CSV table of C-alpha atoms in Angstrom, one decimal:
chain,number,residue,atom,x,y,z
A,1,MET,CA,80.1,89.9,27.9
A,2,MET,CA,82.7,87.1,27.3
A,3,GLY,CA,82.6,85.2,24.1
A,4,PRO,CA,80.9,82.3,25.5
A,5,ALA,CA,77.9,84.1,26.8
A,6,HIS,CA,77.6,86.2,23.6
A,7,SER,CA,77.8,83.3,21.3
A,8,LEU,CA,74.9,81.2,23.4
A,9,SER,CA,73.0,84.6,23.4
A,10,GLY,CA,73.1,84.5,19.9
A,11,ALA,CA,71.9,81.1,19.2
A,12,THR,CA,69.3,81.6,22.0
A,13,ALA,CA,67.8,84.6,20.3
A,14,TRP,CA,67.5,82.8,16.7
A,15,LEU,CA,65.7,79.9,18.5
A,16,VAL,CA,63.2,82.2,19.9
A,17,VAL,CA,62.7,83.8,16.6
A,18,GLY,CA,62.2,80.4,15.4
A,19,GLY,CA,59.3,79.9,18.3
A,20,ILE,CA,57.5,83.1,17.4
A,21,ALA,CA,57.5,82.1,13.8
A,22,ALA,CA,56.0,78.8,14.4
A,23,ALA,CA,53.3,80.3,16.7
A,24,LEU,CA,52.5,82.8,13.9
A,25,ASP,CA,52.0,79.7,11.5
A,26,HIS,CA,55.1,80.5,9.4
A,27,PRO,CA,57.5,77.6,10.8
A,28,MET,CA,61.1,77.3,9.9
A,29,PRO,CA,62.3,74.2,8.4
A,30,TRP,CA,64.7,72.5,10.7
A,31,PRO,CA,67.6,73.2,8.7
A,32,THR,CA,66.8,76.7,8.6
A,33,LEU,CA,66.3,76.8,12.4
A,34,VAL,CA,70.0,75.2,12.9
A,35,VAL,CA,71.7,77.2,10.2
A,36,GLY,CA,70.3,80.3,11.6
A,37,ALA,CA,70.9,79.4,15.4
A,38,LEU,CA,74.9,78.6,14.2
A,39,ILE,CA,75.1,81.7,12.1
A,40,CYS,CA,73.7,84.0,14.6
A,41,ALA,CA,75.9,82.2,17.5
A,42,GLY,CA,78.8,83.0,15.1
A,43,ALA,CA,77.7,86.7,14.4
A,44,ALA,CA,77.3,87.4,18.2
A,45,LEU,CA,80.9,87.3,18.5
A,46,ALA,CA,81.6,89.5,15.2
A,47,PRO,CA,81.3,92.9,16.8
A,48,ASP,CA,84.9,92.3,18.7
A,49,LEU,CA,86.7,92.3,15.4
A,50,ASP,CA,87.8,95.5,17.0
A,51,HIS,CA,89.6,94.2,19.6
A,52,HIS,CA,93.0,92.5,19.3
A,53,ALA,CA,92.5,90.2,22.0
A,54,ALA,CA,88.9,88.8,21.0
A,55,THR,CA,87.9,85.2,19.7
A,56,ILE,CA,87.1,86.6,16.3
A,57,SER,CA,90.3,88.3,16.0
A,58,ARG,CA,92.4,85.1,16.5
A,59,ALA,CA,90.1,82.7,14.8
A,60,PHE,CA,91.5,83.0,11.3
A,61,GLY,CA,95.0,83.4,12.1
A,62,PRO,CA,96.8,86.3,10.2
A,63,VAL,CA,93.8,87.3,8.2
A,64,SER,CA,91.7,88.0,11.2
A,65,ARG,CA,94.5,89.9,13.0
A,66,GLY,CA,95.0,91.9,10.0
A,67,LEU,CA,91.6,92.6,9.3
A,68,CYS,CA,91.2,93.6,13.2
A,69,GLN,CA,93.7,96.2,12.7
A,70,ILE,CA,92.1,97.8,9.6
A,71,ILE,CA,88.4,97.8,11.8
A,72,ASP,CA,90.1,98.9,14.7
A,73,THR,CA,91.6,101.9,12.9
A,74,LEU,CA,88.6,102.7,10.8
A,75,GLY,CA,86.5,102.4,14.2
A,76,ALA,CA,88.6,105.0,15.9
A,77,ALA,CA,88.9,107.4,13.1
A,78,THR,CA,84.8,107.2,12.6
A,79,TYR,CA,84.8,108.1,16.4
A,80,LYS,CA,87.2,110.8,16.1
A,81,ALA,CA,85.3,112.3,13.0
A,82,THR,CA,81.7,112.1,14.5
A,83,ARG,CA,81.9,112.8,18.1
A,84,LYS,CA,80.2,115.5,19.9
A,85,GLN,CA,81.3,117.9,22.6
A,86,GLY,CA,80.1,115.3,25.3
A,87,ASP,CA,82.0,112.3,24.2
A,88,PRO,CA,85.3,112.1,25.6
A,89,ARG,CA,88.8,111.8,23.7
A,90,ARG,CA,90.0,108.4,23.3
A,91,THR,CA,92.2,106.3,21.3
A,92,GLY,CA,91.4,102.7,19.7
A,93,GLY,CA,88.3,101.6,18.0
A,94,HIS,CA,86.9,99.1,20.5
A,95,ARG,CA,83.3,99.4,21.1
A,96,THR,CA,82.8,101.9,18.5
A,97,LEU,CA,81.6,101.3,14.8
A,98,THR,CA,81.2,97.7,14.9
A,99,HIS,CA,78.9,97.9,18.2
A,100,THR,CA,76.3,100.1,16.3
A,101,TRP,CA,72.7,99.2,14.5
A,102,ILE,CA,74.1,100.6,11.3
A,103,TRP,CA,76.9,98.2,11.1
A,104,ALA,CA,74.8,95.4,11.9
A,105,VAL,CA,72.2,96.3,9.5
A,106,LEU,CA,75.1,97.1,6.8
A,107,VAL,CA,76.9,93.5,7.3
A,108,GLY,CA,73.6,91.5,7.3
A,109,ALA,CA,72.3,93.3,4.2
A,110,GLY,CA,75.7,92.6,2.5
A,111,CYS,CA,75.6,88.8,3.5
A,112,SER,CA,71.9,88.7,2.1
A,113,GLY,CA,72.8,90.1,-1.1
A,114,ALA,CA,75.9,88.0,-1.4
A,115,ALA,CA,73.7,84.8,-0.7
A,116,VAL,CA,71.1,85.8,-3.3
A,117,ILE,CA,73.9,86.7,-6.3
A,118,GLY,CA,76.1,83.8,-5.4
A,119,GLY,CA,73.9,81.5,-4.3
A,120,ARG,CA,75.1,78.2,-2.7
A,121,TRP,CA,78.6,79.0,-3.0
A,122,ALA,CA,78.3,82.2,-1.3
A,123,VAL,CA,76.0,80.4,1.4
A,124,LEU,CA,78.9,78.0,2.1
A,125,ALA,CA,81.5,80.7,2.5
A,126,ILE,CA,79.1,82.7,4.9
A,127,LEU,CA,78.3,79.6,6.8
A,128,PHE,CA,82.1,78.4,7.2
A,129,VAL,CA,82.8,81.8,8.7
A,130,HIS,CA,80.3,81.6,11.3
A,131,MET,CA,80.7,77.9,11.9
A,132,VAL,CA,84.2,78.6,12.9
A,133,LEU,CA,83.2,81.2,15.3
A,134,ALA,CA,80.1,79.4,16.8
A,135,VAL,CA,82.8,76.5,17.3
A,136,GLU,CA,84.9,79.0,19.1
A,137,GLY,CA,82.3,80.5,21.2
A,138,LEU,CA,80.0,77.5,22.2
A,139,LEU,CA,82.9,74.8,22.1
A,140,TRP,CA,85.1,77.2,23.6
A,141,ARG,CA,87.2,75.0,26.1
A,142,GLN,CA,87.8,72.2,23.3
A,143,ALA,CA,88.3,75.1,20.7
A,144,ARG,CA,91.3,76.5,23.0
A,145,THR,CA,92.8,72.8,23.5
A,146,SER,CA,92.6,72.3,19.5
A,147,SER,CA,94.6,73.6,16.8
A,148,ASP,CA,93.0,76.4,14.3
A,149,VAL,CA,93.5,73.7,11.5
A,150,LEU,CA,91.1,71.3,13.4
A,151,VAL,CA,88.6,74.0,14.1
A,152,TRP,CA,88.7,75.2,10.5
A,153,LEU,CA,88.1,71.6,9.2
A,154,LEU,CA,85.1,71.2,11.4
A,155,GLY,CA,83.7,74.3,10.3
A,156,ALA,CA,84.4,73.7,6.7
A,157,THR,CA,83.0,70.1,7.1
A,158,SER,CA,79.9,71.2,8.9
A,159,ALA,CA,79.2,74.1,6.7
A,160,TRP,CA,79.6,72.0,3.4
A,161,VAL,CA,77.1,69.2,5.0
A,162,LEU,CA,74.5,71.9,6.3
A,163,THR,CA,74.7,74.0,3.2
A,164,ASP,CA,74.0,70.7,1.2
A,165,VAL,CA,70.9,70.1,3.2
A,166,LEU,CA,69.5,73.5,2.8
A,167,ASP,CA,69.9,73.8,-0.5
A,168,ASN,CA,67.3,70.9,-1.2
A,169,PRO,CA,63.8,72.0,-2.1
A,170,GLY,CA,61.7,72.6,1.0
A,171,ASN,CA,64.5,72.4,3.4
A,172,GLY,CA,64.6,76.2,3.7
A,173,LYS,CA,66.5,78.4,1.2
A,174,GLU,CA,63.2,79.7,0.2
A,175,TRP,CA,62.0,80.0,4.0
A,176,LEU,CA,60.2,83.5,4.2
A,177,PHE,CA,61.1,84.7,0.8
A,178,THR,CA,59.6,82.2,-1.5
A,179,GLN,CA,60.1,84.0,-5.1
A,180,PRO,CA,62.7,83.2,-7.6
A,181,GLY,CA,65.8,85.1,-7.1
A,182,GLU,CA,64.9,85.7,-3.3
A,183,HIS,CA,66.2,82.3,-2.0
A,184,TYR,CA,68.7,82.8,0.9
A,185,LEU,CA,67.7,86.5,1.2
A,186,TRP,CA,66.9,85.5,5.0
A,187,ILE,CA,70.5,84.6,5.4
A,188,GLY,CA,71.3,88.1,6.8
A,189,MET,CA,68.9,88.0,9.4
A,190,PRO,CA,70.6,86.1,12.0
A,191,ILE,CA,73.8,88.0,11.1
A,192,VAL,CA,72.0,91.3,12.2
A,193,LEU,CA,70.3,89.6,15.2
A,194,GLY,CA,73.5,88.3,16.3
A,195,SER,CA,75.2,91.7,16.1
A,196,LEU,CA,72.5,93.3,18.2
A,197,VAL,CA,72.4,90.5,20.5
A,198,HIS,CA,76.1,91.2,21.2
A,199,CYS,CA,75.5,94.8,21.8
A,200,LEU,CA,72.6,94.2,23.9
A,201,GLY,CA,74.8,92.2,25.8
A,202,ASP,CA,77.5,94.6,26.1
A,203,ALA,CA,75.0,97.0,27.0
A,204,LEU,CA,74.4,95.3,30.1
A,205,THR,CA,78.1,95.7,31.4
A,206,VAL,CA,79.7,98.5,33.1
A,207,SER,CA,80.9,100.2,29.9
A,208,GLY,CA,77.8,100.2,28.4
A,209,CYS,CA,77.3,100.2,24.3
A,210,PRO,CA,76.8,103.0,21.8
A,211,ILE,CA,74.3,100.9,20.0
A,212,LEU,CA,72.2,104.0,18.7
A,213,TRP,CA,75.1,105.9,16.8
A,214,PRO,CA,75.0,107.9,14.9
A,215,ILE,CA,71.4,109.3,16.8
A,216,PRO,CA,72.6,112.1,19.2
A,217,ILE,CA,71.8,111.7,23.1
A,218,GLY,CA,72.0,115.1,24.7
A,219,ARG,CA,75.7,116.3,24.2
A,220,ARG,CA,76.9,112.7,22.9
A,221,ARG,CA,76.7,110.7,19.6
A,222,TRP,CA,78.5,107.9,21.3
A,223,TYR,CA,76.3,107.4,24.3
A,224,PRO,CA,77.0,104.2,25.9
A,225,LEU,CA,73.4,102.8,26.2
A,226,GLY,CA,72.7,100.6,29.1
A,227,PRO,CA,70.6,100.1,32.1
A,228,PRO,CA,71.1,102.0,35.6
A,229,HIS,CA,74.7,101.5,36.8
A,230,PHE,CA,73.7,99.6,39.8
A,231,MET,CA,71.9,96.9,37.2
A,232,ARG,CA,75.2,96.4,35.2
A,233,PHE,CA,78.0,93.9,35.7
A,234,ARG,CA,81.6,93.1,34.6
A,235,ALA,CA,81.8,90.7,31.8
A,236,GLY,CA,82.8,87.5,33.1
A,237,SER,CA,81.3,87.9,36.5
A,238,TRP,CA,79.0,85.6,38.5
A,239,VAL,CA,76.0,87.2,37.1
A,240,GLU,CA,77.0,86.3,33.6
A,241,ILE,CA,78.2,82.8,34.6
A,242,LYS,CA,75.4,82.0,37.1
A,243,VAL,CA,72.3,83.7,36.0
A,244,LEU,CA,72.4,84.7,32.3
A,245,THR,CA,73.9,81.5,30.9
A,246,PRO,CA,71.6,79.0,32.5
A,247,ALA,CA,68.7,81.5,31.7
A,248,PHE,CA,70.0,81.3,27.7
A,249,PHE,CA,70.1,77.5,28.0
A,250,VAL,CA,66.6,77.6,29.2
A,251,VAL,CA,65.0,80.2,27.0
A,252,GLY,CA,66.8,78.3,24.0
A,253,GLY,CA,65.5,74.9,24.8
A,254,VAL,CA,61.9,75.8,25.3
A,255,SER,CA,62.0,78.0,22.2
A,256,ALA,CA,63.8,75.2,20.0
A,257,LEU,CA,60.9,72.9,21.3
A,258,GLY,CA,58.2,75.4,19.9
A,259,ALA,CA,60.0,76.0,16.7
A,260,LEU,CA,59.8,72.1,16.2
A,261,GLY,CA,56.1,72.0,16.8
A,262,VAL,CA,56.5,70.0,20.1
A,263,PHE,CA,54.0,72.1,21.9
A,264,GLY,CA,51.3,72.2,19.2
């Protein structure tokens, strides 16, 4: 899928989690719902850091472009080192390492650990990165016509305000993990979810996605998981724009209302 659909699907996924949490009598405070949705929207772009033309690879200028080159090389090397006989030879690392469940879990766990150890300042940094990505994905038309500096300023300002709100007692830093020393531990959950939603979205396209790596399937370790080929579509096609995008809006909106207790 394209960047805007990835971001929207990420935000929708976290709102669905919020609705489920409310139904299970463990509702999220509204800052957790908002912050989690924005982080998840940004994280749903992150796996494409292995592609030089992706939104995330351009979002932070030379820093993200340099990181993209490293990740692309790492992905290609990992593919070459772990491929089985059934996996085709290939160059480049796009849709390899960053498009797996292991990558999603490791990045999410790393961010949770950083948030617990670094507290508010680590959360601020994590939220800044994902806010910039969320702006690039959800407000892509406006972002494309604005300078990178303006997008960074919007991301930094929003991250500062939301982190300040979240840090107040009762506003969500202790959601789900209430013991001292565990505050902000949940921050990795929307990152894992966003990455997995990205992979599932790519699995719906014609190329599929090797989300299950390194679990072997037949003679392949990088099996491109996806539905039957007749159900797949090309990224940016009418299915993505006319069917999935409206569905994300409807499901996300209903889930948000449920998460905020409107239905009960």
